Structure formats: C-alpha cells, structure tokens
Short mmCIF file of C-alpha atoms in Angstrom, two decimals:
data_model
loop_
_atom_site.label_atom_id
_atom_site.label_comp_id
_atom_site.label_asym_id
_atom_site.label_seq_id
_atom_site.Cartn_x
_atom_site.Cartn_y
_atom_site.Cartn_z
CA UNK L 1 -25.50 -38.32 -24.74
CA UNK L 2 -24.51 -38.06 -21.11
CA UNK L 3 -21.31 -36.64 -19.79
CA UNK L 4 -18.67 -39.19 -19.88
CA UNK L 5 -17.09 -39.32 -16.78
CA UNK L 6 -13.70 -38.70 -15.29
CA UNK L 7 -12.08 -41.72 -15.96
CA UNK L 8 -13.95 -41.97 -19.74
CA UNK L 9 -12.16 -38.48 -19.96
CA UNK L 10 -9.13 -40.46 -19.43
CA UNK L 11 -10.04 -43.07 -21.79
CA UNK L 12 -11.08 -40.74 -24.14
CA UNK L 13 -7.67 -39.09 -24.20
CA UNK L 14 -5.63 -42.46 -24.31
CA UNK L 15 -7.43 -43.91 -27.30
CA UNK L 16 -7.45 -40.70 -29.68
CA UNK L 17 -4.83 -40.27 -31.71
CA UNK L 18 -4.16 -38.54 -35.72
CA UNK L 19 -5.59 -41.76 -36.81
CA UNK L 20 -4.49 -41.00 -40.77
CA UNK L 21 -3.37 -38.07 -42.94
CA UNK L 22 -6.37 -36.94 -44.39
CA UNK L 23 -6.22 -35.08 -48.06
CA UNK L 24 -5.91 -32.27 -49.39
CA UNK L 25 -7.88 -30.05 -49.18
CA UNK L 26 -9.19 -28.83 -52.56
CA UNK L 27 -11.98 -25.95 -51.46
CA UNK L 28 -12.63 -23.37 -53.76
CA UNK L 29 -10.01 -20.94 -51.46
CA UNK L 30 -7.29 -23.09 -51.64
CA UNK L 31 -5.14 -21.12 -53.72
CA UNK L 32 -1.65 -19.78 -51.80
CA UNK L 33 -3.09 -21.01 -48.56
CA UNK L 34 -0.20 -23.46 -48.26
CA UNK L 35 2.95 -21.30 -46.99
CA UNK L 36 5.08 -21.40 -44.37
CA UNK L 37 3.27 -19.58 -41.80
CA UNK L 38 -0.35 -20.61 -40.75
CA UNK L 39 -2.18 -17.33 -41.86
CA UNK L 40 -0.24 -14.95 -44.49
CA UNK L 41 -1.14 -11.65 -45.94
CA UNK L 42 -4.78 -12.77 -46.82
CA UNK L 43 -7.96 -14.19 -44.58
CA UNK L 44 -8.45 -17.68 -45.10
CA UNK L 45 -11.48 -19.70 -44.29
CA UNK L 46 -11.46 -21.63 -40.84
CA UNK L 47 -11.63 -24.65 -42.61
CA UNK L 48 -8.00 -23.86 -44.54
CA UNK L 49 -6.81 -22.74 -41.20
CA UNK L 50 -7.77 -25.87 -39.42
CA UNK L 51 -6.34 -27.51 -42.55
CA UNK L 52 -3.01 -25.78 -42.65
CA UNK L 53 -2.97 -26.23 -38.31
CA UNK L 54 -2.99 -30.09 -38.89
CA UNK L 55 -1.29 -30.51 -41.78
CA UNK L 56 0.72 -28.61 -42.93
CA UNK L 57 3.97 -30.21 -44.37
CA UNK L 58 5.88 -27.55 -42.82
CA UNK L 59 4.14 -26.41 -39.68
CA UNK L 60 1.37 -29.01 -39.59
CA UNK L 61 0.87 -30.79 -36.22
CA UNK L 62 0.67 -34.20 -37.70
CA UNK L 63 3.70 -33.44 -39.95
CA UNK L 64 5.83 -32.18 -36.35
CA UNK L 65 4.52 -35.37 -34.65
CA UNK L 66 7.62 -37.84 -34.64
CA UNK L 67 5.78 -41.05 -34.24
CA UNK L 68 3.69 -42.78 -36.41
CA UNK L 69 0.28 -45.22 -35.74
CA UNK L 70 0.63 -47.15 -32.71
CA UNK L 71 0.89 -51.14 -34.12
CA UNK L 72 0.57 -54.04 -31.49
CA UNK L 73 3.63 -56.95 -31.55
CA UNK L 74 0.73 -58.92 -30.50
CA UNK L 75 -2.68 -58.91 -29.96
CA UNK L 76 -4.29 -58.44 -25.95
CA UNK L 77 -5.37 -61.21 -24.68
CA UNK L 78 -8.30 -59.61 -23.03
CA UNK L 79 -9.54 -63.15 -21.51
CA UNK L 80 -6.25 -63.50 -19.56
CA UNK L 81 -6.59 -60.08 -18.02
CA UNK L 82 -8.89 -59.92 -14.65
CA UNK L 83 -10.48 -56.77 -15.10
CA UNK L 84 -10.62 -52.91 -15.85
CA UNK L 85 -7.61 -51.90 -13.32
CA UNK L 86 -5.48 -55.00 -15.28
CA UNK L 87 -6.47 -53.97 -18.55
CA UNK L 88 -5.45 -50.35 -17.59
CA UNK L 89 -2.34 -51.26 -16.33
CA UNK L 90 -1.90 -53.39 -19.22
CA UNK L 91 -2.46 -50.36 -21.89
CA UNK L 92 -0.07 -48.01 -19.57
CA UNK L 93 2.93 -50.83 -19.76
CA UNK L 94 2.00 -51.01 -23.84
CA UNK L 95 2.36 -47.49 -24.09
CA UNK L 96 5.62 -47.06 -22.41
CA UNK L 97 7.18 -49.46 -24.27
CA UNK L 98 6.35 -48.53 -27.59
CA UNK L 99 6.66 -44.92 -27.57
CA UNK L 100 3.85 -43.93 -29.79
CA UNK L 101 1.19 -40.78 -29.03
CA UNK L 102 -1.86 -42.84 -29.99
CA UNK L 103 -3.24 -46.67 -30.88
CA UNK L 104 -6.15 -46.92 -32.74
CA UNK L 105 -9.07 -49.00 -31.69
CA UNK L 106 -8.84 -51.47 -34.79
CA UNK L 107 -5.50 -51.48 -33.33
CA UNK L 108 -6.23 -52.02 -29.48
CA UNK L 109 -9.00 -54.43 -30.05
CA UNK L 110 -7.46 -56.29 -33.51
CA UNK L 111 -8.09 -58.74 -34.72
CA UNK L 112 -11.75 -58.76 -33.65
CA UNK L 113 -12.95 -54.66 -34.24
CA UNK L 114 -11.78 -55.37 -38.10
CA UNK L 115 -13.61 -58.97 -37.63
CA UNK L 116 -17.04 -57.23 -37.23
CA UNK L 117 -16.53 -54.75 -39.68
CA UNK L 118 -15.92 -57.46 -42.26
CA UNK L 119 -19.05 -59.83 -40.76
CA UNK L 120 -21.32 -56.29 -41.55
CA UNK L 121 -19.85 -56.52 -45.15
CA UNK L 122 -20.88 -60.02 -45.85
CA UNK L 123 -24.31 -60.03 -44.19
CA UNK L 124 -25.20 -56.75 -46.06
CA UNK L 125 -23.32 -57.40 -49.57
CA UNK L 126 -24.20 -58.66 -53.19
CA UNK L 127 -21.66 -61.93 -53.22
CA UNK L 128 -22.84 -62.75 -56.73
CA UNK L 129 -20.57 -60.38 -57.32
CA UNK L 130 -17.30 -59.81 -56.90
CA UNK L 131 -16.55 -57.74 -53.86
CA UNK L 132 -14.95 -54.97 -53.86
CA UNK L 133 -13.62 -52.57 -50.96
CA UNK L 134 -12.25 -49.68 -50.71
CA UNK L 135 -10.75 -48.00 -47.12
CA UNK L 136 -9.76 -44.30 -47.02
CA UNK L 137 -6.79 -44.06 -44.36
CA UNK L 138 -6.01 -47.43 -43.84
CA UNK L 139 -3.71 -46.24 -41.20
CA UNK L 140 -1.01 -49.12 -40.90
CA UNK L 141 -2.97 -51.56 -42.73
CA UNK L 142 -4.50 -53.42 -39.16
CA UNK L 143 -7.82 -52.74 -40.76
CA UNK L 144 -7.17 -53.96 -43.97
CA UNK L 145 -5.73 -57.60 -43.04
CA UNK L 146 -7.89 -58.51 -40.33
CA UNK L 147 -11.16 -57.73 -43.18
CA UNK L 148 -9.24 -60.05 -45.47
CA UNK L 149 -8.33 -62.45 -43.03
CA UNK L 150 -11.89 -62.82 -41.92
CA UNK L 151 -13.23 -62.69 -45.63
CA UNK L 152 -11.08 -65.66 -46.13
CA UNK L 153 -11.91 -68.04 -43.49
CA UNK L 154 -15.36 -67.49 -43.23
CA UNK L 155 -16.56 -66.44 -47.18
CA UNK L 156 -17.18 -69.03 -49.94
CA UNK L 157 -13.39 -69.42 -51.63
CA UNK L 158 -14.75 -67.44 -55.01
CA UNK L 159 -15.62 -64.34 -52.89
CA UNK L 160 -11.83 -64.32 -51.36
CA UNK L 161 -10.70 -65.32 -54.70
CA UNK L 162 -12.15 -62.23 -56.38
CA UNK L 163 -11.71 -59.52 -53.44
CA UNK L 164 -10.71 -56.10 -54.28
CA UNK L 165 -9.16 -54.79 -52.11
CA UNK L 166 -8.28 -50.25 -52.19
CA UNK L 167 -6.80 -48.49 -49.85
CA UNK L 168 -6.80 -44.72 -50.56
CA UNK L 169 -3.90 -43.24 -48.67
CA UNK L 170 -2.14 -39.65 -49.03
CA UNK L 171 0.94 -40.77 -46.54
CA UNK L 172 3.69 -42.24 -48.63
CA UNK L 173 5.30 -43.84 -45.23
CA UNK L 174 1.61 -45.31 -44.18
CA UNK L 175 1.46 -46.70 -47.59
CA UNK L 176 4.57 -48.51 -47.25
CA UNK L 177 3.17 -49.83 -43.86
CA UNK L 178 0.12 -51.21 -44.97
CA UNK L 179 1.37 -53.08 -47.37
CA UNK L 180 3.97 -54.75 -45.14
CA UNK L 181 1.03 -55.41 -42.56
CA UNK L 182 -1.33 -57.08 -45.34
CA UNK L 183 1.49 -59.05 -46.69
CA UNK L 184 2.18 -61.07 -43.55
CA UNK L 185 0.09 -63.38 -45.43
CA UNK L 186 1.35 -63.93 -48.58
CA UNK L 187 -2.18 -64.28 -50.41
CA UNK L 188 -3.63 -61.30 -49.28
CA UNK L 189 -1.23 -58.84 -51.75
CA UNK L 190 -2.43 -60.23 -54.96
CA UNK L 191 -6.41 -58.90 -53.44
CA UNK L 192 -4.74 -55.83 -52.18
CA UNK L 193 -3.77 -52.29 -53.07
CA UNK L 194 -2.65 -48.99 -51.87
CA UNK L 195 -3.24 -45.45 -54.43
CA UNK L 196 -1.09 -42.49 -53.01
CA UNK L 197 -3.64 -39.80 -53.54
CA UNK L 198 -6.04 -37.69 -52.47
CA UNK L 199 -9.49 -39.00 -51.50
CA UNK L 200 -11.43 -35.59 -51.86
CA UNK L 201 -9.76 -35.21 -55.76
CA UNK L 202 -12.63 -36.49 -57.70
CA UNK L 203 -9.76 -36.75 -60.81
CA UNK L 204 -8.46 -39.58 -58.96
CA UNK L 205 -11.18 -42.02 -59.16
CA UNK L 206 -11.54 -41.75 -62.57
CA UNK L 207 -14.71 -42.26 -64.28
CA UNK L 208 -17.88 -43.28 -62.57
CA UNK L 209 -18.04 -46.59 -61.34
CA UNK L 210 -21.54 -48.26 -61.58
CA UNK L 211 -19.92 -51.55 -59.83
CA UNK L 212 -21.33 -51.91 -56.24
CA UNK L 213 -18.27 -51.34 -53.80
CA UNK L 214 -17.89 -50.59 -49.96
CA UNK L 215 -15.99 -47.33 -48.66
CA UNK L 216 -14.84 -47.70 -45.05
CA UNK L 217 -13.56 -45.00 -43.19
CA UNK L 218 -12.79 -45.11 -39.42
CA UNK L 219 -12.05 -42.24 -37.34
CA UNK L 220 -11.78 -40.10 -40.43
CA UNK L 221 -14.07 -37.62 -40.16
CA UNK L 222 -13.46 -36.28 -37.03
CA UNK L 223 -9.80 -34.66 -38.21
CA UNK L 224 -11.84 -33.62 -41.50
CA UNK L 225 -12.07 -29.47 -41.58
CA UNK L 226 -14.87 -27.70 -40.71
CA UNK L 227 -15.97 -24.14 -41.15
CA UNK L 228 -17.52 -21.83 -39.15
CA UNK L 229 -20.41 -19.68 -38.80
CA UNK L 230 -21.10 -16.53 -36.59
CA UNK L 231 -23.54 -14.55 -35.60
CA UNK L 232 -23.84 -11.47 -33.65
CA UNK L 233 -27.00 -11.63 -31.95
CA UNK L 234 -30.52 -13.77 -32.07
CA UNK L 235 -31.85 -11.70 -35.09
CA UNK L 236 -28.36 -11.01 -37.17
CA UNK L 237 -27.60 -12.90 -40.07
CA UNK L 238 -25.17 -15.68 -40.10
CA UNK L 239 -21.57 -14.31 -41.14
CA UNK L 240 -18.69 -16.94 -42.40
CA UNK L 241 -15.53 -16.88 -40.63
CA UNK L 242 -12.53 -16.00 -42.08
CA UNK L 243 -8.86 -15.98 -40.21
CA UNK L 244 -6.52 -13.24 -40.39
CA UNK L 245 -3.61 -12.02 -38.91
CA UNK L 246 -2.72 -8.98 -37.57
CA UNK L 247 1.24 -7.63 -36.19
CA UNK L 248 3.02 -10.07 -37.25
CA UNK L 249 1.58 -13.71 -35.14
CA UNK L 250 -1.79 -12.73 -33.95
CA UNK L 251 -4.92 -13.51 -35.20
CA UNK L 252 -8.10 -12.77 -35.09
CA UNK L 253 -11.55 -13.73 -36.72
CA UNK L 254 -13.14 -11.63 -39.17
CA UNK L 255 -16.81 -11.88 -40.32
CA UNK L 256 -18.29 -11.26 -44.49
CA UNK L 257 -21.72 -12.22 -45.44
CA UNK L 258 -21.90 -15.84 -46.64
CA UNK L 259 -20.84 -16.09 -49.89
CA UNK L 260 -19.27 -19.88 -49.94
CA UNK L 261 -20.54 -22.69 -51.72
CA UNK L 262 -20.24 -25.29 -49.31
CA UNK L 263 -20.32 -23.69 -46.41
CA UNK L 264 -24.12 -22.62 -48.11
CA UNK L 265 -24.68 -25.95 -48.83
CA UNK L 266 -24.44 -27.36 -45.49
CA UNK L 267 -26.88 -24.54 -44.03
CA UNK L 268 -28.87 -25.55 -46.47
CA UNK L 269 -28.70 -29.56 -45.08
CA UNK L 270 -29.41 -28.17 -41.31
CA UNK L 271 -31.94 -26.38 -42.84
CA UNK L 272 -30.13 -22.53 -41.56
CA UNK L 273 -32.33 -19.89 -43.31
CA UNK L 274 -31.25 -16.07 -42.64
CA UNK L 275 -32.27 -15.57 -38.66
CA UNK L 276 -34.02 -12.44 -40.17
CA UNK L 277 -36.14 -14.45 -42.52
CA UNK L 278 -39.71 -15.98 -41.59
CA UNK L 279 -41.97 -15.64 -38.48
CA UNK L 280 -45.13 -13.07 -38.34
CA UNK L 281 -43.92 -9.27 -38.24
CA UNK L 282 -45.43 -9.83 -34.34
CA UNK L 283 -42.83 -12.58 -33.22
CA UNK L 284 -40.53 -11.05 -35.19
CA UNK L 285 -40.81 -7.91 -33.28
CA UNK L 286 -40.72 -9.74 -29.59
CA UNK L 287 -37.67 -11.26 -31.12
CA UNK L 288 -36.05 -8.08 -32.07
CA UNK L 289 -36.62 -6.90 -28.93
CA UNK L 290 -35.53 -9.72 -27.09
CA UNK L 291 -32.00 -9.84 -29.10
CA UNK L 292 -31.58 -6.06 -28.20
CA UNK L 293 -32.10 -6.44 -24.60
CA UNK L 294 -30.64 -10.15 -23.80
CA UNK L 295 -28.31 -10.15 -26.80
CA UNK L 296 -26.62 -13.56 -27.11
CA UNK L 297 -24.10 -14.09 -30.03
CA UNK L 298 -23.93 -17.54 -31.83
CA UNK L 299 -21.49 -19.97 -33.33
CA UNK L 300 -22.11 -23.05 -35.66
CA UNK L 301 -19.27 -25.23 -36.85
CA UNK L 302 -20.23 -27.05 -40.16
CA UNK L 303 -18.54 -30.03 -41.45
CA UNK L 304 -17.68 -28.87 -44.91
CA UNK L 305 -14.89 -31.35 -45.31
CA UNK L 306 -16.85 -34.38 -44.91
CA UNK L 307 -19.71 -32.65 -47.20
CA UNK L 308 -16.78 -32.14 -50.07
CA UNK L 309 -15.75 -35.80 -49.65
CA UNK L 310 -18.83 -37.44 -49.84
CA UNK L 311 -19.85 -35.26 -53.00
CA UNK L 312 -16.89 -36.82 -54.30
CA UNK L 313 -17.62 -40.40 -52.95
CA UNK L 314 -21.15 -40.24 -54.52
CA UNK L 315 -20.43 -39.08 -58.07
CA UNK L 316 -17.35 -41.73 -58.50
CA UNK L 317 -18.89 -44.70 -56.90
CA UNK L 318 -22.86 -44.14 -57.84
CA UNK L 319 -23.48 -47.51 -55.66
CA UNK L 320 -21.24 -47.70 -53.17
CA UNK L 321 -22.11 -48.88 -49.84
CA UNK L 322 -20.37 -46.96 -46.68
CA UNK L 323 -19.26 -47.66 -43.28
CA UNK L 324 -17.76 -45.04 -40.80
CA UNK L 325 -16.92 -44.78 -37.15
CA UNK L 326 -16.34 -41.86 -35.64
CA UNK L 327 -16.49 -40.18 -32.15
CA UNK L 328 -20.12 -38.79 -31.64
CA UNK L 329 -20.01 -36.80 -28.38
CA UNK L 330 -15.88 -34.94 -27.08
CA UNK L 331 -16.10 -34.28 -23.35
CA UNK L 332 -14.97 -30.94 -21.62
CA UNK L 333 -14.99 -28.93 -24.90
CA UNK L 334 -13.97 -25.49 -24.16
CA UNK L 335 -14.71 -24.27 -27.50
CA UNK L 336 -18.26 -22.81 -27.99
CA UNK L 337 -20.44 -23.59 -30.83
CA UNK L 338 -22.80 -26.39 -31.86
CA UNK L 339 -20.35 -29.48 -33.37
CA UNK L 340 -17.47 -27.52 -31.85
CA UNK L 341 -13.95 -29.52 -31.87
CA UNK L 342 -11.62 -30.12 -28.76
CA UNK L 343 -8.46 -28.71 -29.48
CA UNK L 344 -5.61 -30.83 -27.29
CA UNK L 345 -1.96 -31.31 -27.21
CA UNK L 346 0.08 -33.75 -25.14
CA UNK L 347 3.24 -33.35 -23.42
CA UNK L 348 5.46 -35.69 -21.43
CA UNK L 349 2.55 -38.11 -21.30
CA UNK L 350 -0.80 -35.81 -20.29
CA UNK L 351 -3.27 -34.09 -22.34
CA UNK L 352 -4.39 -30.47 -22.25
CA UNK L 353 -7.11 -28.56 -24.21
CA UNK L 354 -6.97 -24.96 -25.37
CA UNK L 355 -9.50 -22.42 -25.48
CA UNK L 356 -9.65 -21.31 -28.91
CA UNK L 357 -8.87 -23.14 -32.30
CA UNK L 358 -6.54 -20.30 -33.30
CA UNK L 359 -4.23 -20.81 -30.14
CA UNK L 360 -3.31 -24.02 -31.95
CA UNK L 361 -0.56 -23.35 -34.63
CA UNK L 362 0.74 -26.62 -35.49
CA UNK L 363 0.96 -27.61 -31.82
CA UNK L 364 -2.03 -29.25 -31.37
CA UNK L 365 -4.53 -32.03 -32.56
CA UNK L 366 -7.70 -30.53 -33.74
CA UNK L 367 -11.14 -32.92 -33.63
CA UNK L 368 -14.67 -32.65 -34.23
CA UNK L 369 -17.60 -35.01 -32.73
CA UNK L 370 -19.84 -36.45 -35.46
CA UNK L 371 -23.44 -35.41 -35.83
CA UNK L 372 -24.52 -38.68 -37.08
CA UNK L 373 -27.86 -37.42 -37.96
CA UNK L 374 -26.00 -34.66 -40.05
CA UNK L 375 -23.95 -37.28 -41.64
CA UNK L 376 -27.38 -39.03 -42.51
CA UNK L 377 -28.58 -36.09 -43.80
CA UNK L 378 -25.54 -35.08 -45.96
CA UNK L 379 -25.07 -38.65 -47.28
CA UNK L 380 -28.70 -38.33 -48.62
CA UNK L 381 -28.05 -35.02 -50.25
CA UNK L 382 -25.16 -35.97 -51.90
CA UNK L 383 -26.84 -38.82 -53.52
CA UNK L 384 -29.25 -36.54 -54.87
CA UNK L 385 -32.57 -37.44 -52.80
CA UNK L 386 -32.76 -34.24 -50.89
CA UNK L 387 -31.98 -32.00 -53.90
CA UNK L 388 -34.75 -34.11 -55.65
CA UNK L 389 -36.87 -33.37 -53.04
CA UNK L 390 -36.83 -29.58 -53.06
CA UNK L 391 -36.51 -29.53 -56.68
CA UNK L 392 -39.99 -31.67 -57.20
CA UNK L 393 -42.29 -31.40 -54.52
CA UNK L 394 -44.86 -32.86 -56.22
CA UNK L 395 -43.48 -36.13 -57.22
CA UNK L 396 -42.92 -38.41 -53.99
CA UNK L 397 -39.74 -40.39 -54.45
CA UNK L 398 -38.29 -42.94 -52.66
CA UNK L 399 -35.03 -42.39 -50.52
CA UNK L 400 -31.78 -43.49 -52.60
CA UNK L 401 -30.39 -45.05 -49.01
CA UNK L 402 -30.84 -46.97 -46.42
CA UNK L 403 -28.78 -45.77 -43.39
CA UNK L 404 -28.44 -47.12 -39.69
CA UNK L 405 -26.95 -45.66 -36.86
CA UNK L 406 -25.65 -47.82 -34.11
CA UNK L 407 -23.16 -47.35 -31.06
CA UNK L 408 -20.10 -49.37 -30.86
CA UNK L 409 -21.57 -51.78 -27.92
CA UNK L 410 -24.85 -52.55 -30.20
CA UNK L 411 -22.83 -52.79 -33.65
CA UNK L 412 -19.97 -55.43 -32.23
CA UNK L 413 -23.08 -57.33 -30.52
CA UNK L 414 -24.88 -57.88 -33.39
CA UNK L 415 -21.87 -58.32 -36.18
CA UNK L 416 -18.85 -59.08 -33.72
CA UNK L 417 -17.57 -61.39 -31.56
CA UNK L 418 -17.63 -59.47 -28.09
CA UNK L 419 -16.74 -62.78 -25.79
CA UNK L 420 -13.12 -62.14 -27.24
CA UNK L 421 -12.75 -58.95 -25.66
CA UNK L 422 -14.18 -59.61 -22.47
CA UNK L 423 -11.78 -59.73 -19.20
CA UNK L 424 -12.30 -62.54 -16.87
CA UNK L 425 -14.65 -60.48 -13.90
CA UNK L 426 -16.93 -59.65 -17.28
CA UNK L 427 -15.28 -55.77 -17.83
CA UNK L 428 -15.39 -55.67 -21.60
CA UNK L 429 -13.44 -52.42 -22.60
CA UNK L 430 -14.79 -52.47 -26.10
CA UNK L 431 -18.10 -52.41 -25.24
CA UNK L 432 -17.80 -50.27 -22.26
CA UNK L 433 -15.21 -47.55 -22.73
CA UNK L 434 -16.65 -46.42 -25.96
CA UNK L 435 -20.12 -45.17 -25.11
CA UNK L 436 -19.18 -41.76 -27.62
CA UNK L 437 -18.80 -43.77 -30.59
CA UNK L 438 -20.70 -44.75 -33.28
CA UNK L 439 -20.80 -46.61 -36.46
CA UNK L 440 -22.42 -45.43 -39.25
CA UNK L 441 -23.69 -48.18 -42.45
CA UNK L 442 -25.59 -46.36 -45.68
CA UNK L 443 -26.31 -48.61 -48.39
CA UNK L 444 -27.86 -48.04 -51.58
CA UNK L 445 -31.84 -48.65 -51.99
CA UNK L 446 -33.29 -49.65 -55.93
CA UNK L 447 -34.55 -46.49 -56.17
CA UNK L 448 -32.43 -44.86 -58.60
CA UNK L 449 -34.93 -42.88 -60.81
#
C-alpha cells in the first residue's frame, strides 16, 4: 500500500486507541514472567515482553491509562456536517469534551460500521439455524448492540428470537459496560452475554462445539504479541529474541537458536527455512560471499499471538465462521523488521513514536499492522488444511475455508450503508480516511475429510 499521507498520519493517530484488553498470555514461557518490573532476573521472549509492556496489571500501559473506551452521547450526524474540515473540527470538539485517549471506529461511525458487520452475517449465515455469535473484546458493547439492533429489524423474528449472543471479555470494568450499552434495549439482554475470561485459554470454551457460530474481532490483533526473529547476516541462521536486562533498568536483546514452538510454527506458515539451507553449492557460494562483503543483518516480527489464538479458536469452535478488522499498513514506523509495530505514546494531546520496542516500559501503546495474507495463511493451518497438505502430498484435498480480503471502502460498499456517513460536499470519512484497513471474512467450506 502507498504511504498515507500527512494528514492520514494524523488520522491515523486520532482513531487508534487500546481498543480492548486482550488475554493472557498463556505461551509455553509464561511462568514468573508476571512481576513487578518488565524484565527480572531471567530473558523472556519478546512476545512476554511486549505482553508484560501493555499489560501488565502493575506496570502495563493499558493498566496506567486512566480512561477507558471512548463512547459517543450520540451518534454524528455526518449528513449535517459540510465536509472534511467540519467533520475534523467536529472530532477535535468531541474529543475535548470527553476526555478519552481513543474512540473506536464502531464507535465514531456507530450505528452504521456495526450495521454492515451484521448485514455480512446474514448474507453469509445458515438461518435454519439458530445464530449464534460470539465477539472477543467487545470493547464497551457499541459493537454488540448495533449487530443486535440490526439483526432485529431486518432478520425474520425466529432468527432474533433465537440469537446468541457471547462476548468474551478479560476486563471486569468493560464487562460491566457492555452490558449496560446492550441493555438500553431491554430485549437485547435475554440474547446477550458477557464470560470474564481469557480468549487464548482453550479450558474456557469447554468442549468442542460442532454448532456453526461467528467470532468477530475488531482491532484485536494488532495489540496481540508478536515475537521476533534475528539474523546476523544474509547466510546466518535465524536466532529468536529473547529480552534481558542488564545493571539494574537496561536492556538489551539476546539471540539462542530457535527452539520455540510457535515461534517455529509460524516460520513454518511464511515458509522460513534455515538461510543456510537449499540453493546449489555455486549460489550458495556467491551468497556467502556476498553476506561477507555487503553484510546486512535481518529482523522478522511474527505474530505468534494471533497464531496461539486461532489454534484455540479452531479446535473449540470446529465451524465457526470469522470476521476481523484490523490495521493493514502503520505509517512512519521507526522500528525495522518485516510486520514491525509502531511503538507511540501521547502526551498533552500529540503523539510520538519511539525507536525501539524496549524503550517502551509501560509508557507506551505497542501495535502491529496485519499481514492479511499471513492471517489467511495461518487461519488455514490452524484448521488443519496446510498440515494436511505437507503431511499427504499425494492426496489433493480441498481447502477447509473460504476467505476474502477486502478494504474498509469495498466491505461497507457492498454490506453497508455508506450514504449515512457521507458529509454534504460528498467527503465520506469512513470510506476515505481508512485506506490501511481491512476486513477479513473466513468461513468454513464442506470439506471436512
């Protein structure tokens, strides 16, 4: 994708915020990560740093942030507004008054963003059966009763009748939220739930579920932790990254041969072999030589966190049908690496980034553009596809899903109502000031041998 520009930078900075408080994180180095200082005594893996650096109940910067989600009195009348500098003006007097970091674009743009989430649903759905959703970080529960609200007024009565409604939320004071949010109307809290745990614990879903069921998740998996990968030169084999400190606050990186499970996993996904394996002795020669004389170290950040979650989302819910929306492209990362994460704290009203991840010690949102065609590519694995695949080479099977990528502009055009968001000289901010995000939609095929 292109460069946003300046004023998308802007943009970009005024509608990001810690959109929910992910899980736990349950990796297989969790043990005594969880202190009151970021890094103790013993390396942890970036992905329990960035874990700890976020959230952290003692240190974590979304458990220091004093505000909660941004929620609306009202809705923007986006038709009475006359263009981009009114809208603008319009968010900056919104923002003042209510004293909150972030809104959310469900938020910004309710009740219509929900509205075409909840027209994909019906146009993609089963409704001989009953429907049943479930939404991990509901945030304050915008998302939740503008689905329902839709479902109702536009769904035969028996499919609002027999709605299910989940949302799978680790923040007790969210929780609360949501349901007061949902319950404005009064018929909606019989259909709807919230389950104060962790979304990545596969104990808390219980047994498998062989009912079909939609997961939604917006702008989760950007705050989801990632590991990373290093690598000295063009010919050196990739190393895991582990944090440690050193005299007291200072840290550093330190590099072992990989060893993790997940972080294998996902090299395995991008298809990573060791840099030293394959090629002709010839080429590999030239590009021993090469790395010697032009050496050029490399960094790869994998998204281990949203591999662990949808392992988990795959073996509860065997035919579940997903929808996420996530940021696909951050501008003016400083950070290097491929997938790397902008790293960005605000004070007294502007945003500034940081150079390196381990500069931010509970200080600083941490976020991570989405490699949609990773995502694919994970979401396939995990449903056991892929690892059919390479296990059975000879036996060609159908895929297990059928996924579509779409930006924001083409997904509210085809299941939204974009007219209600449009300003009177035509300026339509949803459509327009979200050119780096996407929505995702996997749903399961009948291939299931």
């Amino acid at each position: 994708m292109a460069p946003l520009s300046f004023s998308s930078r802007n943009l970009f900075s005024l509608f990001h915020k810690p959109r929910v408080i992910p899980f736990e994180y349950l990796g297989q180095h969790s043990s005594a990560l969880y202190s009151t200082h970021i890094v103790g005594d013993t390396p942890i893996l970036v992905r329990d740093f960035i874990h700890k650096a976020l959230y952290d109940p003692n240190v974590g910067y979304f458990s220091q942030k004093s505000a909660s989600v941004g929620v609306l009195d009202r809705s923007i009348k986006f038709n009475q507004l006359q263009g981009r500098k009114a809208y603008m003006k319009h968010l900056d007097k919104i923002y003042k008054q209510s004293d909150v970091s972030w809104f959310t674009p469900v938020e910004l743009f309710k009740p219509w963003y929900a509205h075409g989430i909840a027209e994909a649903i019906l146009r993609t759905t089963n409704l001989s059966v009953p429907l049943k959703i479930y939404e991990i970080g509901g945030g304050s529960g915008t998302c939740a009763k503008g689905i329902l609200d839709y479902i109702k007024l536009n769904a035969p009565t028996r499919v609002y009748d027999n709605i299910s409604y989940t949302s799978v939320e680790i923040s007790s004071s969210l929780a609360a939220k949501q349901i007061q949010t949902v319950g404005e109307v009064d018929s909606h809290l019989s259909k709807f739930r919230v389950e104060r745990r962790d979304a990545a614990d596969r104990r808390g879903w219980g047994d498998v579920n062989e009912q079909p069921c939609w997961v939604i998740m917006l702008e989760v998996l950007d705050n989801l932790p990632h590991d990373l990968i290093y690598s000295e030169n063009q010919m050196s084999p990739w190393m895991e990254v582990w944090v440690e400190s050193k005299e007291g606050e200072k840290l550093s990186e330190l590099y072992r041969p990989i060893q993790d499970s997940l972080i294998k996993s996902c090299m395995e996904i991008v298809h990573m072999p060791d840099a030293t394996a394959g090629g002709s002795r010839v080429s590999s020669a030239v590009k021993s030589i090469w790395a010697k004389v032009f050496p050029k170290p490399r960094w790869c950040w994998l998204p281990t966190g949203c591999l662990k979650l949808l392992e988990v989302l795959h073996g509860a819910l065997s035919k579940m049908s997903l929808i996420a929306s996530d940021f696909s492209y951050l501008p003016d990362v400083k950070i290097p690496g491929e997938r790397a994460p902008l790293v960005s704290t605000k004070k007294d009203g502007s945003s500034s980034d940081y150079n390196s991840y381990l500069d931010a010690k509970g200080d600083a949102d941490i976020f991570f553009p989405t490699d949609f065609l990773l995502l694919e590519q994970m979401d396939h694995y995990c449903s056991g596809w892929m690892k059919q695949q390479k296990d059975d080479t000879s036996l060609k099977r159908g895929k297990k899903r059928r996924t579509l990528s779409l930006g924001t502009a083409a997904f509210m055009e085809e299941f939204g109502l974009p007219t209600k968001t449009r300003t009177k000289d035509g300026y339509n901010p949803l459509l327009d000031d979200f050119k780096n995000n996407k929505f995702y939609l996997s749903v399961p095929t009948h291939n299931i041998k």
